[in-house]
Amino acid sequence: MRILVTGGAGYVGSFAVRALSSAGHDVLVVDDLRQGHAASIPEIRLVEAEFGDRPRMEALLREHQAEAVMHFAGSTSVAESVRDPGLHYRNNTAGTIAMLEAMRDVGVRKLVFSSTAAVYGESAESPLSETARYAPTCAYGRSKLAIEWALADFAAAHGFSSCALRYFNAAGASEDGAFGEDHDPETHLIPIVFGAALGKRAHIEIYGDDYDTPDGTCVRDYVHVEDLAAAHVLAIEACDTPGQHRAFNVGSGTGSSVREVIETVGRIAARAVPTQSGARRPGDPATLVASAERLHTELGWVPKRDLEAIIASAWRWHQANPDGYGS
Ligand code: UFG
């Protein structure tokens, strides 16, 4: 399939792009490179552009003769969305609507959309199925949920066929340690813990240890980025029914606390990890664990790697690339 991928030079996007390419798809990446790294997709055609620029997207969709779009680009930090909600609504919601209209006008109607466990927020259920109540605790989650609703409307009105993949916590690196996670600034737990283990940071600050969880720290569902990438290949190949929009959770089904992650990094890296207890981070729910049963039943997806494998691969990446893609 000829696929245009927005944000394909980002962390999850670059793993999906390499997986799509290995599966025989013809990929064009559109990325503004504000967060992405061209070095993460060395063999793939990359155009530097904004996905919300409707005329430009129309031209690129036509030029690539795209049959489908995979949409990763957007703002992803929960804390940033609490501080600056307008940024998230502008990028994630308004920008995506402009892109969907470009797709509609060019006649490209297949889409896989990067959504998030943040749409559930403080939902009472655990593990979370796709029918759990939406209770996003931040603008980031609401900006993504708005697009999920828009996709259902575009399916009904314009015959789009789409899947929203609700990621839990993407983590890990390629087996050989050549590709991995590199954000600036880094806000994600596992790379920050490695920073503390490697002496690049004085410590890791634990954002709250008084949550209603077994050890008081937040519980998340860490899913290996290669497993997440495999879900995208299945999802785009399953976008074959005009008028159908589906949402899928992508998580391992296992919850790990912040303290468990720190302990696992310390053990695998055989290093001490200095920690400090801090205040809760605004917008963080106590527990987010997926039931990925629907993705398994409908698309046959099975996660192959657990937290140990995630952290072992991340350790290889951090050792080989202490400065990320700039190493
Ligand atoms: N954490 C710390 N200290 C840090 C960084 C993180 O204690 O220095 C904690 C957070 O409070 C959270 C857990 O580690 O409990 C994981 O935090 P991340 O920032 O790595 O990930 P989030 O769970 O906040 O965010 C992820 C995705 C988002 C998505 C969100 C859903 O990165 O895109 O899950 O809530 F929206």
mmCIF file of N, CA and C in Angstrom, residues 109-111 148-163 238-246:
data_model
loop_
_atom_site.group_PDB
_atom_site.id
_atom_site.type_symbol
_atom_site.label_atom_id
_atom_site.label_comp_id
_atom_site.label_asym_id
_atom_site.label_seq_id
_atom_site.Cartn_x
_atom_site.Cartn_y
_atom_site.Cartn_z
ATOM 1 N N ARG A 109 -9.060 7.705 2.012
ATOM 2 C CA ARG A 109 -10.040 7.531 3.090
ATOM 3 C C ARG A 109 -9.645 6.471 4.119
ATOM 4 N N LYS A 110 -8.417 5.980 4.033
ATOM 5 C CA LYS A 110 -7.978 5.010 5.054
ATOM 6 C C LYS A 110 -7.022 5.710 6.008
ATOM 7 N N LEU A 111 -7.215 5.471 7.295
ATOM 8 C CA LEU A 111 -6.380 6.175 8.268
ATOM 9 C C LEU A 111 -6.183 5.347 9.529
ATOM 10 N N GLU A 148 -11.068 11.230 17.699
ATOM 11 C CA GLU A 148 -11.740 9.919 17.574
ATOM 12 C C GLU A 148 -13.210 10.123 17.185
ATOM 13 N N TRP A 149 -13.852 11.095 17.815
ATOM 14 C CA TRP A 149 -15.261 11.361 17.471
ATOM 15 C C TRP A 149 -15.363 11.854 16.027
ATOM 16 N N ALA A 150 -14.431 12.739 15.630
ATOM 17 C CA ALA A 150 -14.441 13.241 14.249
ATOM 18 C C ALA A 150 -14.275 12.084 13.255
ATOM 19 N N LEU A 151 -13.443 11.107 13.611
ATOM 20 C CA LEU A 151 -13.216 9.986 12.684
ATOM 21 C C LEU A 151 -14.485 9.160 12.497
ATOM 22 N N ALA A 152 -15.232 8.966 13.573
ATOM 23 C CA ALA A 152 -16.512 8.249 13.440
ATOM 24 C C ALA A 152 -17.447 9.047 12.518
ATOM 25 N N ASP A 153 -17.418 10.375 12.649
ATOM 26 C CA ASP A 153 -18.270 11.215 11.796
ATOM 27 C C ASP A 153 -17.796 11.194 10.339
ATOM 28 N N PHE A 154 -16.476 11.225 10.128
ATOM 29 C CA PHE A 154 -15.950 11.182 8.752
ATOM 30 C C PHE A 154 -16.234 9.809 8.119
ATOM 31 N N ALA A 155 -16.241 8.765 8.929
ATOM 32 C CA ALA A 155 -16.585 7.435 8.394
ATOM 33 C C ALA A 155 -18.038 7.449 7.912
ATOM 34 N N ALA A 156 -18.929 7.990 8.751
ATOM 35 C CA ALA A 156 -20.354 7.996 8.400
ATOM 36 C C ALA A 156 -20.634 8.922 7.211
ATOM 37 N N ALA A 157 -20.013 10.109 7.220
ATOM 38 C CA ALA A 157 -20.352 11.105 6.196
ATOM 39 C C ALA A 157 -19.595 10.898 4.889
ATOM 40 N N HIS A 158 -18.331 10.460 4.978
ATOM 41 C CA HIS A 158 -17.478 10.450 3.788
ATOM 42 C C HIS A 158 -16.924 9.072 3.447
ATOM 43 N N GLY A 159 -17.350 8.040 4.154
ATOM 44 C CA GLY A 159 -16.889 6.684 3.830
ATOM 45 C C GLY A 159 -15.464 6.388 4.256
ATOM 46 N N PHE A 160 -14.927 7.150 5.231
ATOM 47 C CA PHE A 160 -13.586 6.834 5.729
ATOM 48 C C PHE A 160 -13.592 5.455 6.391
ATOM 49 N N SER A 161 -12.431 4.798 6.356
ATOM 50 C CA SER A 161 -12.240 3.541 7.083
ATOM 51 C C SER A 161 -11.033 3.756 7.990
ATOM 52 N N SER A 162 -11.257 3.776 9.302
ATOM 53 C CA SER A 162 -10.167 4.197 10.183
ATOM 54 C C SER A 162 -10.087 3.375 11.455
ATOM 55 N N CYS A 163 -8.888 3.390 12.023
ATOM 56 C CA CYS A 163 -8.654 2.776 13.332
ATOM 57 C C CYS A 163 -7.949 3.800 14.202
ATOM 58 N N ALA A 238 -6.179 -3.589 7.988
ATOM 59 C CA ALA A 238 -7.574 -3.926 8.331
ATOM 60 C C ALA A 238 -8.543 -2.770 8.043
ATOM 61 N N CYS A 239 -8.016 -1.643 7.548
ATOM 62 C CA CYS A 239 -8.896 -0.509 7.214
ATOM 63 C C CYS A 239 -9.478 -0.748 5.824
ATOM 64 N N ASP A 240 -10.386 -1.701 5.708
ATOM 65 C CA ASP A 240 -10.881 -2.068 4.376
ATOM 66 C C ASP A 240 -12.401 -1.989 4.261
ATOM 67 N N THR A 241 -13.055 -1.399 5.277
ATOM 68 C CA THR A 241 -14.515 -1.307 5.211
ATOM 69 C C THR A 241 -14.932 0.158 5.244
ATOM 70 N N PRO A 242 -15.301 0.737 4.083
ATOM 71 C CA PRO A 242 -15.719 2.140 4.089
ATOM 72 C C PRO A 242 -16.869 2.354 5.068
ATOM 73 N N GLY A 243 -16.789 3.444 5.796
ATOM 74 C CA GLY A 243 -17.851 3.758 6.761
ATOM 75 C C GLY A 243 -17.597 3.188 8.137
ATOM 76 N N GLN A 244 -16.455 2.455 8.300
ATOM 77 C CA GLN A 244 -16.194 1.835 9.612
ATOM 78 C C GLN A 244 -15.050 2.544 10.345
ATOM 79 N N HIS A 245 -15.323 2.926 11.585
ATOM 80 C CA HIS A 245 -14.252 3.426 12.450
ATOM 81 C C HIS A 245 -14.169 2.534 13.692
ATOM 82 N N ARG A 246 -12.954 2.109 14.031
ATOM 83 C CA ARG A 246 -12.775 1.259 15.221
ATOM 84 C C ARG A 246 -11.694 1.839 16.117
#
